[in-house]
Short mmCIF file of C-alpha atoms and ligand atoms in Angstrom, two decimals:
data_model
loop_
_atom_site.label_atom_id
_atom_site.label_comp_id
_atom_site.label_asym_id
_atom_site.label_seq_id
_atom_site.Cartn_x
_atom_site.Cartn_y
_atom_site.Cartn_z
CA UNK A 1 18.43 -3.75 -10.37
CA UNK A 2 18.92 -0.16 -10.13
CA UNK A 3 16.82 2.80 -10.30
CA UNK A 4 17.25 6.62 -10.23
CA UNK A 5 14.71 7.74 -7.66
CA UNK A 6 13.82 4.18 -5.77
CA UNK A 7 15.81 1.31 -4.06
CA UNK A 8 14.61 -1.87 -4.93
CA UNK A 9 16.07 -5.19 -3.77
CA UNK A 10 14.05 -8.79 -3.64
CA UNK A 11 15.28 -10.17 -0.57
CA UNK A 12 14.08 -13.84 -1.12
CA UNK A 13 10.06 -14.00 -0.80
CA UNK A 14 10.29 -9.95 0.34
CA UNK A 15 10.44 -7.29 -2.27
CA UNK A 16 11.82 -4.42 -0.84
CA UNK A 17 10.66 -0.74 -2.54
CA UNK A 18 12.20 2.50 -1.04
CA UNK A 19 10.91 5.29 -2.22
CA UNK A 20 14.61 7.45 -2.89
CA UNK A 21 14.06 11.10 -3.11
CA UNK A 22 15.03 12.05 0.37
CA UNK A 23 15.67 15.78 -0.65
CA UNK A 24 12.35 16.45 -2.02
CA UNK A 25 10.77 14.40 0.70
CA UNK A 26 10.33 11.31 -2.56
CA UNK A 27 7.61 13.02 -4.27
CA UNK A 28 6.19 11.49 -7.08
CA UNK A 29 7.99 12.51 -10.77
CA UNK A 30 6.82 10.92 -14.29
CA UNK A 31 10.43 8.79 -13.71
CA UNK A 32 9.49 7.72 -9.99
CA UNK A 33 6.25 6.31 -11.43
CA UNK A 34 8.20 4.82 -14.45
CA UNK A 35 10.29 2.71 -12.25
CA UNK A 36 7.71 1.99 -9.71
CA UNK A 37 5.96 0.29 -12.81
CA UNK A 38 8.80 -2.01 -13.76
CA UNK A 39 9.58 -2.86 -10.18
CA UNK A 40 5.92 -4.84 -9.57
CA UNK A 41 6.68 -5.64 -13.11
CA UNK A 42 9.57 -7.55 -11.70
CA UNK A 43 7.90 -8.39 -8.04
CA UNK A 44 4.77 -9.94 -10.34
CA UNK A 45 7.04 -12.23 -12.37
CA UNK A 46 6.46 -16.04 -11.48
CA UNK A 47 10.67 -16.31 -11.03
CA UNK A 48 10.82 -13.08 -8.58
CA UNK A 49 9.93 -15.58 -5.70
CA UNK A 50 8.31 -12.79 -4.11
CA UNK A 51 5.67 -13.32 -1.74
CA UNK A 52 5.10 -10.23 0.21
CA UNK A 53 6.11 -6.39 -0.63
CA UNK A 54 7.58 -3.75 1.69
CA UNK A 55 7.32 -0.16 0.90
CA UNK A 56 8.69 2.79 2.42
CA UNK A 57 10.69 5.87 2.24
CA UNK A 58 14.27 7.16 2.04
CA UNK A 59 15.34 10.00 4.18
CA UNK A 60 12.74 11.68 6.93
CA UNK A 61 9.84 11.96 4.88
CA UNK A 62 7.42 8.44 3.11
CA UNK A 63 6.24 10.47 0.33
CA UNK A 64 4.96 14.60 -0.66
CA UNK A 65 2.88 13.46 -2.85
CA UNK A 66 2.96 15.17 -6.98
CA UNK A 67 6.54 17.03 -7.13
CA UNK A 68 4.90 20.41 -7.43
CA UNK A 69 8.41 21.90 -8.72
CA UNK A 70 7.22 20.47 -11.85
CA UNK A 71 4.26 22.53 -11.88
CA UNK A 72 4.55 26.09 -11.44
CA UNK A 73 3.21 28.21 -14.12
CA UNK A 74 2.88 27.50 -17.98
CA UNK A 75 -0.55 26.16 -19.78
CA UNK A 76 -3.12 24.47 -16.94
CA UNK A 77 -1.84 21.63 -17.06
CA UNK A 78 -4.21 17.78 -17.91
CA UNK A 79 -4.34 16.70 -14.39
CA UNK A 80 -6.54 13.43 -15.64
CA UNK A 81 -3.84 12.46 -18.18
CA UNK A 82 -1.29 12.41 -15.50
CA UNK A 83 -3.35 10.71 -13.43
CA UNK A 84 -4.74 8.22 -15.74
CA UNK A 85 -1.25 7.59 -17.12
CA UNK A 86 0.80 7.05 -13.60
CA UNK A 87 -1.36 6.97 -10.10
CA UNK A 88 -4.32 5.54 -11.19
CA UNK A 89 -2.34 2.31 -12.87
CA UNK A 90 0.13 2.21 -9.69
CA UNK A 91 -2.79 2.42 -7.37
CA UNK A 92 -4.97 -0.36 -9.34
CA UNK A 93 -1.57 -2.90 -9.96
CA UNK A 94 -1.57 -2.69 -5.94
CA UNK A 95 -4.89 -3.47 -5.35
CA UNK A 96 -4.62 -6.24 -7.67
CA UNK A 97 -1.31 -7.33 -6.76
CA UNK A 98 -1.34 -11.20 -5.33
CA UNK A 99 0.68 -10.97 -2.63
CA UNK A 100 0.25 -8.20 0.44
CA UNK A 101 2.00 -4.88 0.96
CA UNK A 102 3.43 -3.77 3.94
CA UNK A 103 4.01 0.22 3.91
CA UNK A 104 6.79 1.57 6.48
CA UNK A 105 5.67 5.28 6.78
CA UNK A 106 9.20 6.32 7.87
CA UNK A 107 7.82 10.33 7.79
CA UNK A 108 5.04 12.34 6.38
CA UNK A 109 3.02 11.04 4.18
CA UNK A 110 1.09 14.11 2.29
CA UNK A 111 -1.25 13.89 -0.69
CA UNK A 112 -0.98 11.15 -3.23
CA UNK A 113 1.52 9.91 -1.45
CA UNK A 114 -0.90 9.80 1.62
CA UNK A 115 -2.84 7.56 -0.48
CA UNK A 116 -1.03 5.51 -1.72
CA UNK A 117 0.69 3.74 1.55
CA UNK A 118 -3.15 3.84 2.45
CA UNK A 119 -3.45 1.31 -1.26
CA UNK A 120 -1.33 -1.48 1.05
CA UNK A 121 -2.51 -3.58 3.18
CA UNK A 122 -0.93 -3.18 5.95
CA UNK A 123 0.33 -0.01 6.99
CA UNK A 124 2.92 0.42 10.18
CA UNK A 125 3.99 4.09 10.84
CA UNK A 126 6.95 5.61 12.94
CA UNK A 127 5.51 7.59 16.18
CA UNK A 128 7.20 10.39 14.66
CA UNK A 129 5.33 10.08 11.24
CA UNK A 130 2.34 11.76 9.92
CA UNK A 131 -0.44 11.86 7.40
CA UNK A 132 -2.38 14.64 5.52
CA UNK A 133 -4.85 15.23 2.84
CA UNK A 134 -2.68 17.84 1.52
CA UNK A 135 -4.44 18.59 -2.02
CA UNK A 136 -7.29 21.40 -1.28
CA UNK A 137 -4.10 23.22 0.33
CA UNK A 138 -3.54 23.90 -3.28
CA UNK A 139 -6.75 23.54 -4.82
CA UNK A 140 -7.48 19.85 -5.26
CA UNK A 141 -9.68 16.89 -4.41
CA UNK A 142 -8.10 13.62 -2.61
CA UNK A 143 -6.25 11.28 -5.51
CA UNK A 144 -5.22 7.80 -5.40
CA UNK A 145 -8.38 6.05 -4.28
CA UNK A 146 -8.44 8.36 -0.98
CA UNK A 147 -11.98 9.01 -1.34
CA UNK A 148 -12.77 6.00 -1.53
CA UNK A 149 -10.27 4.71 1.31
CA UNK A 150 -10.90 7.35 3.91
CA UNK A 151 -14.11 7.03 4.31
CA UNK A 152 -13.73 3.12 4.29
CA UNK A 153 -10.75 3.31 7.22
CA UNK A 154 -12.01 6.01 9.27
CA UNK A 155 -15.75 6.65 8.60
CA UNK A 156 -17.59 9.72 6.50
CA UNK A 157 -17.44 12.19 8.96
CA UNK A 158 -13.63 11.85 9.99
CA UNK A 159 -12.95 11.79 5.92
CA UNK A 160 -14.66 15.26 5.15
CA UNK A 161 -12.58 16.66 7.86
CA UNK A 162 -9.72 14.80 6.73
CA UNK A 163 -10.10 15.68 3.36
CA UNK A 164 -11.32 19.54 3.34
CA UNK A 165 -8.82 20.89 6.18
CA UNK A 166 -5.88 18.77 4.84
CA UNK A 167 -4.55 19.27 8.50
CA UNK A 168 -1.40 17.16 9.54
CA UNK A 169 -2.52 14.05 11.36
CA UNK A 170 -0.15 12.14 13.55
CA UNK A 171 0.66 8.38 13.44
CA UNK A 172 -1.27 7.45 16.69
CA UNK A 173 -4.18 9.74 15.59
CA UNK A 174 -4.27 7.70 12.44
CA UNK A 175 -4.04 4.37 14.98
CA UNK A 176 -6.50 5.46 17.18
CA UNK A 177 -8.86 6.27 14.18
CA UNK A 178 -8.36 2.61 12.25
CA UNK A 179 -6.92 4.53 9.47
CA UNK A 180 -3.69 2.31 9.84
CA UNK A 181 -2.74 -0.97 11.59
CA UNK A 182 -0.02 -0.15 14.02
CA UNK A 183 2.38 2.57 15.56
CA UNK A 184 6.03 1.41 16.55
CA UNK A 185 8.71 3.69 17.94
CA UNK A 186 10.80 5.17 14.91
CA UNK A 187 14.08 3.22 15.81
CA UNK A 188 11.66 -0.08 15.67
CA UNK A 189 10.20 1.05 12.05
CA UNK A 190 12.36 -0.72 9.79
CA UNK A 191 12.95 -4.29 12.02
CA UNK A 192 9.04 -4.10 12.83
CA UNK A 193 7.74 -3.88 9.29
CA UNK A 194 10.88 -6.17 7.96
CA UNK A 195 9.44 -8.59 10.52
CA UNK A 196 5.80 -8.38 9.57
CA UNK A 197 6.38 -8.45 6.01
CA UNK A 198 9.19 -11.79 6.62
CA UNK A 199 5.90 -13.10 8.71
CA UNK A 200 3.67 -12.45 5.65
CA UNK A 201 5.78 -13.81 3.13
CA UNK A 202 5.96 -17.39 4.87
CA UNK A 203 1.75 -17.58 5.47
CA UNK A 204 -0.16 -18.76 2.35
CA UNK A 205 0.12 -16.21 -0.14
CA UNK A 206 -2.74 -17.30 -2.29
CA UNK A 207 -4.98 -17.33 0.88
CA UNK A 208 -3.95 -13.63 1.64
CA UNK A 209 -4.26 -12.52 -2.44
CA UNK A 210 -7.40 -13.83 -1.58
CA UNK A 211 -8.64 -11.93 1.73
CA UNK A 212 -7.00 -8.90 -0.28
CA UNK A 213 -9.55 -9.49 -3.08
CA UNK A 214 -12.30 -10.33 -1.07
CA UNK A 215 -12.50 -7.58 1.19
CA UNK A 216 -12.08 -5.14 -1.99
CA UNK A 217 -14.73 -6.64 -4.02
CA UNK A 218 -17.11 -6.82 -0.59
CA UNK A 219 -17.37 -2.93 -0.72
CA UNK A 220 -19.39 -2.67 -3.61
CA UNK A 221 -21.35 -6.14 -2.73
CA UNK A 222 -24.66 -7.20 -1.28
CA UNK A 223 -23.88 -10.21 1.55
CA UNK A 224 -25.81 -12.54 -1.14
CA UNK A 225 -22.83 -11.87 -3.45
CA UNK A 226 -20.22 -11.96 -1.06
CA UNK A 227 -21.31 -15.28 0.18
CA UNK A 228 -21.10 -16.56 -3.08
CA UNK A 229 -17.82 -14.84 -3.30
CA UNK A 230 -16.59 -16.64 -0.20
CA UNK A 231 -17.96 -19.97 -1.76
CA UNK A 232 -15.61 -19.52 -5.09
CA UNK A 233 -12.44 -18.30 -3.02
CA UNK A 234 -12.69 -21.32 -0.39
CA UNK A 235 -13.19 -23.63 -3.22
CA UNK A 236 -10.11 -22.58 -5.04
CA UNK A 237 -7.94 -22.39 -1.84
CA UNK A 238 -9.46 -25.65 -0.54
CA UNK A 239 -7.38 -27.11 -3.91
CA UNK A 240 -3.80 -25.27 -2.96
CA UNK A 241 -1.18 -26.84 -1.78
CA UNK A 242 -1.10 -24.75 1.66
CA UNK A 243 -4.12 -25.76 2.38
CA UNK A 244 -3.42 -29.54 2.55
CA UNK A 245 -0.24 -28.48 4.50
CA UNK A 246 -1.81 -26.35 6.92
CA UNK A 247 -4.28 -29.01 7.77
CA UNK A 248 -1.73 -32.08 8.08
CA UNK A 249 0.45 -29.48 10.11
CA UNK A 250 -2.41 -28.57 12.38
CA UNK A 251 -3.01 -32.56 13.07
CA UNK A 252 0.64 -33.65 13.32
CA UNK A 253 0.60 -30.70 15.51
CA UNK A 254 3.68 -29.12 13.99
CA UNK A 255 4.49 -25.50 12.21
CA UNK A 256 3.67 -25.46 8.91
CA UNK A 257 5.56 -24.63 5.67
CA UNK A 258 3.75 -23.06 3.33
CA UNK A 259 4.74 -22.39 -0.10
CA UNK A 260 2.45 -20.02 -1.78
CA UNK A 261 0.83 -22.49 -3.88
C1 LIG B 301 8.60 19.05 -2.20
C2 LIG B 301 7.31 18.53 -2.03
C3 LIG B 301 6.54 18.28 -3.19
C4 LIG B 301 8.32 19.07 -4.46
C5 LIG B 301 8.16 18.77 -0.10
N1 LIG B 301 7.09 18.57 -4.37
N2 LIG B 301 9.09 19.32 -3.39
C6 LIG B 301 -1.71 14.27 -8.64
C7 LIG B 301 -1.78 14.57 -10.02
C8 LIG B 301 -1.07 15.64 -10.56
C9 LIG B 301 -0.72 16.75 -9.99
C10 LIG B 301 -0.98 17.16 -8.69
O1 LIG B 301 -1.01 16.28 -7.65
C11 LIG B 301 -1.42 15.03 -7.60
C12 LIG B 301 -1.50 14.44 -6.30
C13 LIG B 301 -0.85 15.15 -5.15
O2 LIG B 301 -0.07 14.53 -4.50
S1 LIG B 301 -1.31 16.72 -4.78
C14 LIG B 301 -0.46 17.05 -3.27
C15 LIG B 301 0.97 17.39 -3.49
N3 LIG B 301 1.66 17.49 -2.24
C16 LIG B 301 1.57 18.53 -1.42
O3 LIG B 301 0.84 19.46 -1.63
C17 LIG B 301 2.48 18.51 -0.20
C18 LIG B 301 3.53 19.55 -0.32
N4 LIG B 301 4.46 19.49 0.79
C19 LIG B 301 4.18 19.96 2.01
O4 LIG B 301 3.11 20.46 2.28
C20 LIG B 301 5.25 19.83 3.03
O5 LIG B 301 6.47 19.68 2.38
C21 LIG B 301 5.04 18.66 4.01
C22 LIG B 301 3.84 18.96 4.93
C23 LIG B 301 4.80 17.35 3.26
C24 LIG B 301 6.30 18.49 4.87
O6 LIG B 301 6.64 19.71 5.46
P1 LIG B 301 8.09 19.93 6.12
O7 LIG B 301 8.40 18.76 6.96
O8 LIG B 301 8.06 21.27 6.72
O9 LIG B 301 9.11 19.86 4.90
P2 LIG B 301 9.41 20.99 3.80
O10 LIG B 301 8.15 21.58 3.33
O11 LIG B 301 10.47 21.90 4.28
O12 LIG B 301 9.98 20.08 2.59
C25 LIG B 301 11.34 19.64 2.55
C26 LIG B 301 11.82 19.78 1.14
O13 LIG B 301 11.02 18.92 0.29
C27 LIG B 301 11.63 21.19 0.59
O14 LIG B 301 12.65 21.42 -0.36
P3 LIG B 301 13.84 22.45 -0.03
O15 LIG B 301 14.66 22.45 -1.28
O16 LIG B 301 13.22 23.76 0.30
O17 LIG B 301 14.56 21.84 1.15
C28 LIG B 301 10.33 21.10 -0.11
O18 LIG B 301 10.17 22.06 -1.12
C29 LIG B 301 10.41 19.71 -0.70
N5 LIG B 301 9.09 19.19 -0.98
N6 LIG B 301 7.07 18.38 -0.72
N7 LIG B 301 5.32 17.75 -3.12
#
């Protein structure tokens, strides 16, 4: 398949996503989104085989967020529609996506685009790369479900600052603050998070849509809920097909091969 602005490959169970704008650092445009859409259209298919998503970024930058050359001057423009019609979606297909996302920040990662390699799950970043709330630089709030990450990742008070100075924070910063999972020198980037997403792919993907779910839907529950939650999840996984195999692996004492259902 081929796309203007991304490079999109699935590479057995591994979907592949690079975001390819390298000149403009792959800031968002309405076509980005566009193919973005179809491509978890295609990862979400039952015959993609996919079982695990890796997203990063051509060039030296992850993402600039909005293309502001796209924005200078003219009527004020509907800020909502766009973001109603293009991050919002893109933000909520990843949340509900079955399968986890591994985000290679190759570079800076500013604004929306901040944000949205916040949206995976598990987020590896090149010593060299950063992160920053870019938007009150130009007169905005945090997009993309970063108010309601932040705080989550790195506590209130670290999000305000985070947030109103929209200062550039670096990759083991971001470790050292929980905001991501791990920091690996840049030339290790791409064979790390290749790895880790290869090692996702293989565990029981219905297990992990699972935790994904789970741990989403536990921010907005009491413990009574989430226990029952917990009850519903382990009785629909105690059905699958990995779980039978992970069990008669773990007594013949061998590896087991799991296969997503
Ligand atoms: C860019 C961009 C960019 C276009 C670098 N656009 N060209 C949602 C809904 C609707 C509208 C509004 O927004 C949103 C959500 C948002 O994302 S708002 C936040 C938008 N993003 C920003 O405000 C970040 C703007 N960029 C920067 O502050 C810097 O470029 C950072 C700190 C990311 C990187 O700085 P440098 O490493 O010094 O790179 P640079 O600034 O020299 O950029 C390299 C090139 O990329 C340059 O083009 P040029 O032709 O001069 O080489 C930039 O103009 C271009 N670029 N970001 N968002």
């Amino acid at each position: 398949m081929s796309y203007a602005t991304l490079l999109f490959a699935i590479d057995g169970p591994v979907a592949r996503i690079t975001l390819n704008r390298p000149d403009k650092l792959n800031s968002f445009t309405a076509e980005m989104h566009g193919e973005l859409a179809d491509a978890f259209t295609r990862i979400e298919s039952p015959e993609s085989g996919a079982r695990a998503v890796l997203l990063t970024g051509a060039g030296r930058g992850f993402c600039a967020g909005q293309d502001l050359g796209q924005r200078r001057g003219g009527e004020a423009p509907d800020l909502g529609h766009t973001i109603d019609t293009t991050y919002n979606p893109l933000i909520r297909r990843m949340r509900a996506l079955k399968m986890p996302i591994v985000c290679a920040v190759n570079g800076v990662a500013a604004g929306a685009g901040a944000n949205v390699a916040l949206a995976c799950d598990i987020v590896i970043a090149a010593r060299s790369a950063s992160f920053m709330q870019a938007f009150s630089r130009i007169g905005l709030s945090p997009d993309s479900g970063g108010t309601w990450t932040l705080p989550r990742l790195v506590g209130p008070a670290r999000a305000r600052g985070l947030a109103m100075l929209a200062e550039r924070v670096s990759a083991e910063q971001a470790a050292s603050w929980g905001m991501i999972w791990q920091v690996v020198d840049d030339d290790k980037l791409a064979a790390e998070s290749g790895a880790l997403a290869e090692r996702l792919a293989a565990m029981p993907t219905r297990a992990l849509a699972a935790i994904k779910h789970a741990l989403d839907a536990a921010e907005t529950s009491t413990l009574d809920q989430q226990l029952d939650r917990e009850r519903d999840i382990q009785r629909e996984l105690g059905r699958s097909a990995d779980y039978a195999e992970g069990v008669a692996a773990f007594l013949d004492k061998r590896a087991p091969v799991f296969t997503g259902r």
